[in-house]
Coordinates of C-alpha atoms and ligand atoms in Angstrom, one line a residue:
D1 CA 0.0 0.0 0.0
D2 CA 1.5 3.4 -1.2
G3 CA 0.6 5.2 2.0
Q4 CA 2.3 2.7 4.2
T5 CA 5.4 2.6 2.1
L6 CA 5.6 6.4 2.2
A7 CA 5.2 6.5 5.9
K8 CA 8.0 3.8 6.3
T9 CA 10.3 5.8 4.0
E10 CA 9.7 9.0 5.9
E11 CA 10.4 7.2 9.2
M12 CA 13.7 5.9 7.8
I13 CA 14.8 9.3 6.6
N14 CA 14.0 10.9 9.9
G15 CA 16.1 8.2 11.5
L16 CA 19.0 9.0 9.2
I17 CA 18.7 12.7 9.8
K18 CA 18.7 12.2 13.6
K19 CA 22.1 10.4 13.2
R20 CA 23.5 13.5 11.4
P21 CA 21.9 16.4 13.3
H22 CA 24.4 19.0 12.0
L23 CA 22.6 18.9 8.6
S24 CA 19.0 20.0 8.3
R25 CA 16.7 18.3 5.9
F26 CA 16.8 21.3 3.6
E27 CA 20.6 21.5 3.6
R28 CA 20.9 17.8 3.0
L29 CA 18.5 17.9 0.0
S30 CA 20.0 21.0 -1.7
K31 CA 23.6 20.0 -1.0
N32 CA 23.2 16.5 -2.3
R33 CA 21.0 16.8 -5.3
S34 CA 22.5 14.5 -8.0
A35 CA 25.3 13.6 -5.6
A36 CA 26.9 16.9 -6.6
C37 CA 29.0 17.0 -3.5
L38 CA 30.7 13.7 -4.7
T39 CA 31.9 15.3 -7.9
V40 CA 34.5 18.1 -8.4
P41 CA 34.0 20.6 -11.2
D42 CA 36.9 20.6 -13.8
Q43 CA 38.3 17.4 -12.6
T44 CA 37.4 13.9 -14.0
P45 CA 37.3 11.0 -11.5
M46 CA 40.5 9.7 -13.2
E47 CA 42.3 13.0 -12.3
R48 CA 40.7 13.5 -9.0
F49 CA 41.6 10.0 -7.7
N50 CA 45.0 10.0 -9.4
K51 CA 44.3 7.0 -11.7
R52 CA 46.6 6.3 -14.6
H53 CA 45.0 2.9 -15.2
L54 CA 42.0 0.9 -13.9
S55 CA 41.7 -2.6 -12.7
V56 CA 39.0 -5.0 -13.9
T57 CA 37.7 -5.5 -10.4
Q58 CA 37.3 -1.7 -10.0
L59 CA 35.0 -1.7 -13.0
C60 CA 33.0 -4.6 -11.5
E61 CA 32.6 -2.6 -8.3
Q62 CA 31.4 0.3 -10.4
S63 CA 28.7 -1.9 -12.0
W64 CA 27.4 -2.4 -8.5
C65 CA 27.2 1.3 -7.5
E66 CA 29.3 4.2 -8.7
I67 CA 28.6 6.2 -5.6
K68 CA 30.0 3.4 -3.5
V69 CA 33.2 3.5 -5.6
I70 CA 33.5 7.3 -4.9
Y71 CA 33.0 6.7 -1.2
G72 CA 35.6 4.0 -1.3
F73 CA 38.2 6.6 -2.4
L74 CA 36.9 9.3 0.0
Q75 CA 36.6 7.0 3.0
P76 CA 39.1 4.2 2.4
H77 CA 39.2 3.1 6.1
V78 CA 35.5 2.1 5.8
K79 CA 36.2 0.1 2.7
R80 CA 39.2 -1.7 4.5
R81 CA 37.0 -2.5 7.5
E82 CA 34.3 -3.9 5.2
M83 CA 36.8 -6.1 3.4
K84 CA 38.1 -7.4 6.7
K85 CA 34.6 -8.4 7.8
S86 CA 33.4 -9.7 4.5
A87 CA 34.0 -12.9 2.6
V88 CA 37.0 -11.4 0.8
I89 CA 39.5 -12.9 3.3
T90 CA 38.1 -16.4 3.1
G91 CA 37.9 -16.0 -0.7
S92 CA 41.5 -15.0 -0.9
S93 CA 42.7 -18.0 1.1
I94 CA 40.7 -20.4 -1.2
H95 CA 42.3 -18.6 -4.2
L96 CA 45.8 -18.9 -2.6
A97 CA 45.3 -22.6 -1.9
R98 CA 44.3 -23.2 -5.5
E99 CA 47.3 -21.2 -6.8
L100 CA 49.8 -23.2 -4.6
E101 CA 48.2 -26.4 -5.8
A102 CA 49.0 -25.4 -9.4
N103 CA 52.4 -23.9 -8.6
P104 CA 53.8 -25.6 -5.5
D105 CA 57.4 -24.2 -6.1
A106 CA 56.2 -20.6 -5.8
V107 CA 59.2 -18.3 -5.0
T108 CA 59.1 -15.1 -3.0
F109 CA 61.6 -12.2 -3.1
V110 CA 62.2 -9.0 -1.3
V111 CA 61.8 -6.4 -4.1
Q112 CA 63.6 -3.0 -4.0
T113 CA 61.9 -1.1 -6.8
R114 CA 58.5 -1.0 -8.7
E115 CA 60.4 -2.3 -11.7
D116 CA 61.6 -5.4 -9.7
R117 CA 58.0 -6.1 -8.6
E118 CA 56.6 -5.8 -12.2
A119 CA 59.6 -7.8 -13.5
L120 CA 58.8 -10.7 -11.2
K121 CA 55.2 -10.7 -12.5
L122 CA 56.5 -10.7 -16.1
M123 CA 58.9 -13.6 -15.4
K124 CA 56.1 -15.7 -13.9
L125 CA 53.8 -14.7 -16.8
T126 CA 56.4 -15.8 -19.3
Q127 CA 56.6 -19.2 -17.6
M128 CA 52.8 -19.4 -17.6
V129 CA 52.5 -18.7 -21.3
S130 CA 54.9 -21.6 -22.0
G131 CA 53.0 -23.8 -19.5
L132 CA 49.6 -23.0 -21.1
K133 CA 51.1 -23.7 -24.5
A134 CA 52.3 -27.0 -23.2
G135 CA 48.8 -28.0 -22.1
Q136 CA 49.1 -27.1 -18.4
L137 CA 46.4 -25.5 -16.3
V138 CA 47.6 -22.1 -15.1
R139 CA 46.3 -20.0 -12.2
E140 CA 46.5 -16.3 -11.3
F141 CA 47.4 -15.3 -14.9
P142 CA 47.9 -11.5 -15.1
V143 CA 46.2 -9.8 -18.1
F144 CA 46.7 -6.2 -19.1
G145 CA 46.3 -3.8 -22.1
V146 CA 44.4 -0.9 -23.5
L147 CA 40.6 -1.1 -23.9
E148 CA 38.7 1.9 -25.3
G149 CA 41.7 4.1 -24.6
V150 CA 42.3 3.1 -21.0
F151 CA 45.0 0.8 -19.7
F152 CA 43.5 -2.1 -17.7
L153 CA 45.0 -4.7 -15.3
G154 CA 43.5 -7.9 -14.1
V155 CA 44.3 -11.4 -12.9
V156 CA 42.5 -14.4 -14.3
D157 CA 41.9 -17.2 -11.9
E158 CA 42.3 -20.2 -14.2
L159 CA 43.1 -20.9 -17.9
Y160 CA 43.3 -24.4 -19.4
H161 CA 42.4 -26.4 -22.5
N162 CA 39.5 -28.7 -22.2
E163 CA 39.2 -32.2 -23.8
S164 CA 37.9 -30.6 -27.0
G165 CA 41.0 -28.4 -27.2
E166 CA 39.1 -25.2 -26.4
L167 CA 40.7 -22.6 -24.2
V168 CA 38.6 -22.1 -21.0
L169 CA 38.8 -19.0 -18.8
K170 CA 37.4 -19.8 -15.4
E171 CA 36.7 -17.4 -12.5
L172 CA 36.3 -18.7 -9.0
K173 CA 33.8 -16.9 -6.7
T174 CA 33.1 -17.7 -3.1
R175 CA 29.6 -17.5 -1.7
S176 CA 28.4 -17.2 1.9
H177 CA 25.0 -18.7 0.9
N178 CA 24.8 -22.1 -0.7
S179 CA 23.0 -20.8 -3.8
L180 CA 23.9 -19.1 -7.0
P181 CA 24.0 -15.3 -6.9
H182 CA 21.2 -12.8 -7.6
P183 CA 21.3 -11.4 -11.2
A184 CA 22.5 -8.0 -9.8
Q185 CA 25.6 -9.7 -8.4
S186 CA 26.3 -11.9 -11.4
K187 CA 26.2 -8.8 -13.7
G188 CA 29.6 -7.7 -12.3
H189 CA 30.9 -11.3 -12.6
F190 CA 29.9 -11.5 -16.3
L191 CA 31.5 -8.1 -16.9
Q192 CA 34.7 -9.3 -15.2
V193 CA 35.2 -12.5 -17.3
G194 CA 34.2 -10.6 -20.5
L195 CA 36.9 -8.0 -19.9
Y196 CA 39.5 -10.7 -19.0
K197 CA 38.8 -12.3 -22.4
L198 CA 39.2 -9.0 -24.2
L199 CA 42.5 -8.4 -22.5
F200 CA 43.8 -11.9 -22.9
D201 CA 42.8 -12.1 -26.6
S202 CA 44.5 -8.8 -27.4
M203 CA 47.7 -9.9 -25.6
V204 CA 48.0 -13.1 -27.6
Q205 CA 47.0 -11.3 -30.8
G206 CA 50.0 -9.0 -30.5
S207 CA 48.2 -5.7 -29.6
M208 CA 50.5 -5.1 -26.6
T209 CA 53.4 -2.7 -27.2
R210 CA 56.5 -1.9 -25.2
L211 CA 55.4 1.8 -25.1
N212 CA 52.0 0.9 -23.7
L213 CA 53.6 -1.1 -20.9
L214 CA 56.2 1.4 -19.9
Q215 CA 54.1 4.5 -20.3
Y216 CA 50.9 3.5 -18.6
L217 CA 52.7 1.9 -15.7
K218 CA 55.3 4.6 -15.5
L219 CA 58.2 2.1 -15.4
Q220 CA 61.9 2.8 -16.2
P221 CA 63.3 0.5 -19.0
H222 CA 66.9 1.0 -17.9
Q223 CA 66.3 0.0 -14.3
A224 CA 68.6 -3.1 -13.6
F225 CA 67.1 -5.9 -11.5
G226 CA 68.0 -6.2 -7.9
S227 CA 70.7 -8.9 -7.1
E228 CA 68.2 -11.6 -6.0
L229 CA 66.1 -11.1 -9.1
Q230 CA 69.2 -11.2 -11.4
I231 CA 70.1 -14.6 -10.0
Y232 CA 66.5 -15.8 -10.5
A233 CA 66.4 -14.5 -14.1
Q234 CA 69.7 -16.4 -14.9
K235 CA 68.3 -19.5 -13.3
L236 CA 65.3 -19.3 -15.7
G237 CA 67.6 -18.7 -18.6
L238 CA 66.1 -15.2 -19.3
P239 CA 68.2 -13.0 -21.6
A240 CA 67.6 -9.8 -19.5
V241 CA 69.2 -7.8 -16.7
T242 CA 67.1 -4.7 -17.0
F243 CA 63.3 -4.2 -17.0
G244 CA 63.3 -3.0 -20.6
E245 CA 65.1 -6.1 -21.8
L246 CA 62.7 -8.3 -20.0
V247 CA 59.7 -6.5 -21.6
D248 CA 61.3 -7.1 -25.0
H249 CA 61.8 -10.8 -24.3
F250 CA 58.2 -11.1 -22.9
L251 CA 56.7 -9.5 -26.0
N252 CA 58.7 -11.8 -28.2
V253 CA 57.4 -14.8 -26.3
L254 CA 53.8 -13.5 -26.5
N255 CA 54.0 -12.7 -30.2
F256 CA 55.3 -16.1 -31.2
C257 CA 53.4 -18.3 -28.7
N258 CA 50.5 -19.0 -31.1
L259 CA 48.1 -19.2 -28.3
Q260 CA 44.5 -19.1 -29.4
A261 CA 41.8 -16.6 -28.1
V262 CA 39.7 -17.8 -25.2
N263 CA 36.8 -20.0 -26.3
K264 CA 34.8 -20.4 -23.1
L265 CA 34.0 -18.3 -20.1
T266 CA 33.0 -20.1 -16.9
L267 CA 32.1 -18.8 -13.5
E268 CA 32.5 -21.3 -10.6
Y269 CA 30.8 -20.6 -7.3
I270 CA 32.2 -22.3 -4.2
H271 CA 30.4 -22.3 -0.8
Q272 CA 32.6 -20.5 1.7
R273 CA 32.1 -22.6 4.8
S274 CA 32.1 -26.1 3.3
G275 CA 34.3 -25.4 0.3
S276 CA 31.9 -27.4 -1.9
L277 CA 30.8 -26.4 -5.4
V278 CA 27.5 -24.4 -5.5
G279 CA 27.3 -24.4 -9.3
S280 CA 28.9 -23.2 -12.5
I281 CA 27.6 -20.8 -15.1
E282 CA 28.8 -20.6 -18.7
V283 CA 28.9 -16.9 -19.8
E284 CA 28.0 -15.8 -23.3
F285 CA 30.3 -13.4 -24.9
N286 CA 29.1 -10.5 -27.1
E287 CA 32.0 -8.2 -27.9
A288 CA 29.9 -5.3 -29.4
Q289 CA 27.6 -5.3 -26.4
L290 CA 30.5 -5.6 -23.9
R291 CA 32.4 -2.7 -25.5
A292 CA 29.3 -0.5 -25.5
E293 CA 28.8 -1.3 -21.8
L294 CA 32.5 -0.5 -21.1
R295 CA 32.3 2.8 -22.9
G296 CA 29.3 3.7 -20.6
Y297 CA 31.4 2.9 -17.5
L298 CA 34.4 4.8 -18.8
A299 CA 32.2 7.9 -19.4
F300 CA 32.0 8.2 -15.6
W301 CA 35.8 8.0 -15.2
R302 CA 36.3 10.6 -18.0
G303 CA 33.8 13.0 -16.3
Q304 CA 31.4 12.8 -19.3
R305 CA 28.4 12.1 -17.0
E306 CA 27.3 12.2 -13.4
P307 CA 27.9 9.1 -11.2
Q308 CA 24.9 6.8 -10.8
G309 CA 24.0 5.2 -7.5
V310 CA 21.5 2.5 -6.7
D311 CA 17.9 3.0 -8.0
V312 CA 16.2 3.0 -4.6
E313 CA 12.7 2.7 -6.1
N314 CA 13.6 -0.5 -7.9
I315 CA 13.0 -3.5 -5.6
E316 CA 15.6 -5.5 -7.7
E317 CA 18.3 -3.0 -6.8
A318 CA 17.3 -1.3 -3.5
W319 CA 18.5 -4.2 -1.3
K320 CA 22.2 -3.4 -2.3
C321 CA 22.1 -0.4 0.0
S322 CA 21.3 -2.6 3.0
M323 CA 24.7 -4.4 2.5
C324 CA 26.6 -1.2 2.0
P325 CA 28.9 0.2 4.8
Y326 CA 28.0 3.8 3.6
E327 CA 24.3 3.2 3.9
E328 CA 23.7 5.5 6.8
S329 CA 25.7 8.4 5.5
C330 CA 25.0 8.0 1.8
D331 CA 23.8 11.3 0.3
W332 CA 22.6 9.7 -2.9
R333 CA 20.4 7.3 -1.1
T334 CA 18.9 9.9 1.2
S335 CA 18.2 12.4 -1.5
K336 CA 16.6 9.7 -3.7
L337 CA 14.4 8.5 -0.9
Q338 CA 13.3 12.1 -0.3
E339 CA 12.4 12.4 -4.0
V340 CA 10.3 9.2 -3.6
I341 CA 8.4 10.9 -0.7
V342 CA 7.9 14.2 -2.6
D343 CA 6.7 12.4 -5.7
G344 CA 4.5 10.1 -3.6
N345 CA 2.9 13.1 -1.8
K346 CA 2.3 14.8 -5.1
K347 CA 0.8 11.6 -6.5
T348 CA -1.5 11.2 -3.4
R349 CA -2.6 14.9 -3.8
F350 CA -3.5 14.4 -7.4
D351 CA -5.2 11.1 -6.8
Ligands
SF4_401 FE1 25.5 3.0 -3.3 FE2 23.4 2.4 -1.8 FE3 25.9 2.3 -0.8 FE4 24.8 4.7 -1.4 S1 24.1 3.2 0.2 S2 26.8 4.0 -1.9 S3 23.6 4.2 -3.2 S4 25.0 1.0 -2.4

């Protein structure tokens, strides 16, 4: 019943306002219309949050709620607290266990420079490309490259060839409930595996250049490896002692590996507590649709449109706010709920 819903919404807003008494209802509404306080004139979110590149997971978070992404930058301590409490930690240990299973001889180094850290990743990646080519299953495979003019980074959970010779990209997700996710949650997962495929395919199809890698990541080609890493590179038989030489070698390996594009995208859901399989989903890939979606998300980062939060009037979406650590202080949500009341009152008057 409309009247009851309105009364409940009004009660909820009054509760929120009581928790922030320093702002009156009028100030809150005028200050927060269209989440204007979350954007800065003349600065795109890329500039404001000092982003040279984006991660695939960042885009998936964005598909959940753009206002939450902004709050994550403005109040990072809340985000850290949420991650500690949430399933992320359990999920990470399940991922790590799987990675060690595939690579029991994992090595660790104390790295001195950013170039050393990235070099170690490239060395591992070079080995993984050869492993994949030789028919092995590889885990935690880094992917990167330029999509729609922005440099992206990501890490694929699993890549392997199935019995039919198809290359399968699998993403592992942990679930606190023993059921497959709600469509609003799987939307981000579909986006994630689709973007991984675009990045992987462009890497093996030779789109990656030396300039892309060095420029976007702001790395120095003449930086020599630290002593431990030099010994490791020799052990692997890599013809490189500087970061630039390693990039050249890696691009050579990539360009001549003849790896095929990914044929299948799979999401595997694991129950957190029991570790048992909840279910798998095969994801359809539509490049034109995915790129259009990606351009829509990038328009936010480029400051070409206002950030969009959850549609609080839509029952399929509104529940997201109840899981959000910014729920009580979220200006977007409060102003949208206010609009619902105002519209509802108008509607009641005209009815
Ligand atoms: Fe987004 Fe809702 Fe969280 Fe606000 S409360 S940041 S609208 S999820």
